Tab-separated table of C-alpha atoms in Angstrom:
chain	number	residue	atom	x	y	z
F	6	MET	CA	-46.035	88.132	-92.383
F	7	SER	CA	-44.875	91.371	-90.873
F	8	ASN	CA	-41.726	93.408	-93.433
F	9	SER	CA	-38.959	91.651	-91.657
F	10	ASP	CA	-40.416	88.644	-91.917
F	11	LYS	CA	-40.212	89.312	-95.826
F	12	VAL	CA	-37.220	90.254	-96.750
F	13	ARG	CA	-35.638	87.765	-94.440
F	14	ASP	CA	-37.517	85.491	-96.130
F	15	ALA	CA	-36.184	87.134	-99.790
F	16	TYR	CA	-32.719	87.012	-99.278
F	17	PRO	CA	-30.204	84.105	-98.090
F	18	THR	CA	-28.952	83.901	-95.752
F	19	VAL	CA	-26.042	81.074	-93.314
F	20	ASP	CA	-29.509	80.998	-91.632
F	21	ASN	CA	-32.135	81.565	-94.344
F	22	PRO	CA	-30.038	80.100	-96.825
F	23	ILE	CA	-31.405	78.632	-100.246
F	24	ILE	CA	-30.476	74.476	-100.066
F	25	ASP	CA	-29.640	73.142	-103.889
F	26	GLY	CA	-31.294	70.040	-103.540
F	27	ASP	CA	-28.673	68.055	-106.754
F	28	MET	CA	-26.763	67.190	-103.181
F	29	ALA	CA	-27.211	65.403	-99.623
F	30	ASP	CA	-25.020	66.676	-97.753
F	31	TYR	CA	-24.175	70.110	-98.995
F	32	ARG	CA	-26.020	73.372	-99.027
F	33	ARG	CA	-25.428	76.166	-101.565
F	34	CYS	CA	-26.403	79.821	-100.958
F	35	TYR	CA	-27.886	82.003	-103.996
F	36	MET	CA	-27.392	85.736	-103.829
F	37	PRO	CA	-28.722	86.898	-107.304
F	38	GLY	CA	-25.378	90.304	-107.941
F	39	ARG	CA	-23.613	89.440	-104.247
F	40	SER	CA	-20.112	88.081	-103.769
F	41	TYR	CA	-18.901	84.448	-103.353
F	42	PHE	CA	-15.006	83.663	-102.639
F	43	PHE	CA	-14.146	79.888	-104.312
F	44	THR	CA	-11.521	78.070	-103.397
F	45	VAL	CA	-10.838	74.350	-105.696
F	46	VAL	CA	-8.892	72.005	-105.589
F	47	THR	CA	-7.274	70.139	-107.746
F	48	GLU	CA	-8.777	66.351	-107.633
F	49	ARG	CA	-5.950	63.937	-105.130
F	50	ARG	CA	-3.907	67.268	-105.082
F	51	ALA	CA	-2.852	66.508	-107.078
F	52	GLY	CA	-0.577	69.277	-108.706
F	53	ILE	CA	-2.062	69.801	-111.610
F	54	LEU	CA	-2.357	74.022	-112.167
F	55	ALA	CA	1.395	74.103	-111.857
F	56	SER	CA	2.145	74.110	-115.843
F	57	ASP	CA	1.810	77.484	-118.557
F	58	THR	CA	0.152	75.285	-120.627
F	59	ALA	CA	-2.569	74.457	-117.101
F	60	ARG	CA	-2.913	78.030	-116.657
F	61	ASP	CA	-3.953	78.632	-120.609
F	62	CYS	CA	-7.067	76.537	-120.611
F	63	LEU	CA	-7.967	77.088	-117.417
F	64	ARG	CA	-7.944	80.523	-118.379
F	65	GLU	CA	-9.675	80.032	-121.437
F	66	ALA	CA	-12.651	78.514	-119.517
F	67	ILE	CA	-13.570	80.861	-117.694
F	68	ARG	CA	-13.490	83.318	-121.354
F	69	HIS	CA	-15.875	80.672	-122.590
F	70	CYS	CA	-18.075	81.365	-119.249
F	71	ARG	CA	-18.193	84.676	-119.571
F	72	LEU	CA	-19.547	84.874	-123.320
F	73	THR	CA	-22.239	83.046	-122.416
F	74	LEU	CA	-22.958	83.661	-118.262
F	75	PRO	CA	-21.302	86.647	-117.629
F	76	PHE	CA	-20.220	87.987	-114.604
F	77	ALA	CA	-16.828	89.301	-113.145
F	78	VAL	CA	-13.628	87.876	-111.375
F	79	ASP	CA	-12.176	90.752	-109.011
F	80	ALA	CA	-9.746	88.212	-108.178
F	81	LEU	CA	-7.980	84.676	-108.679
F	82	VAL	CA	-4.893	82.621	-106.765
F	83	MET	CA	-3.510	80.428	-108.897
F	84	SER	CA	-1.110	77.690	-106.401
F	85	PRO	CA	0.101	74.266	-108.397
F	86	ASP	CA	-3.078	72.501	-106.591
F	87	HIS	CA	-5.379	74.954	-105.474
F	88	ILE	CA	-6.930	78.614	-106.655
F	89	HIS	CA	-9.445	81.346	-105.497
F	90	MET	CA	-11.251	83.199	-107.109
F	91	ILE	CA	-13.324	86.415	-105.937
F	92	TRP	CA	-17.232	85.741	-108.208
F	93	VAL	CA	-19.049	89.627	-108.228
F	94	LEU	CA	-21.975	87.625	-109.983
F	95	PRO	CA	-24.686	89.979	-112.125
F	96	PRO	CA	-27.693	90.873	-110.140
F	97	GLY	CA	-30.685	88.748	-110.352
F	98	ASP	CA	-28.142	86.112	-110.880
F	99	GLY	CA	-27.080	83.932	-108.269
F	100	ASP	CA	-26.859	80.432	-109.756
F	101	PHE	CA	-22.734	80.442	-109.304
F	102	SER	CA	-22.804	76.177	-109.959
F	103	LYS	CA	-23.922	76.158	-113.679
F	104	ARG	CA	-20.757	78.818	-114.393
F	105	TRP	CA	-18.502	76.306	-112.535
F	106	GLY	CA	-19.799	73.413	-114.979
F	107	ILE	CA	-18.782	75.002	-117.816
F	108	ILE	CA	-15.280	75.805	-115.948
């Protein structure tokens, strides 16, 4: 195996992802220490994120998660029915799925 093959296999890409087997047609690329962009939409696009209480709950859930599984939030945009976030995970850790599960 050449050095370029070793590098390619060590770092997942769109062409060479690490696939999460939990969901049949869903691919997740886990790359430790990298930045990730997420869009999360509420069920049936319900406008549940419009209230101050809902926003406070989301902030608290993120704080709670970061106590056990740290990550940086570089950006967060909230709309009534969806959020956009950019996270940076720590070196050696690419498990954003577990964090979303806690949140």
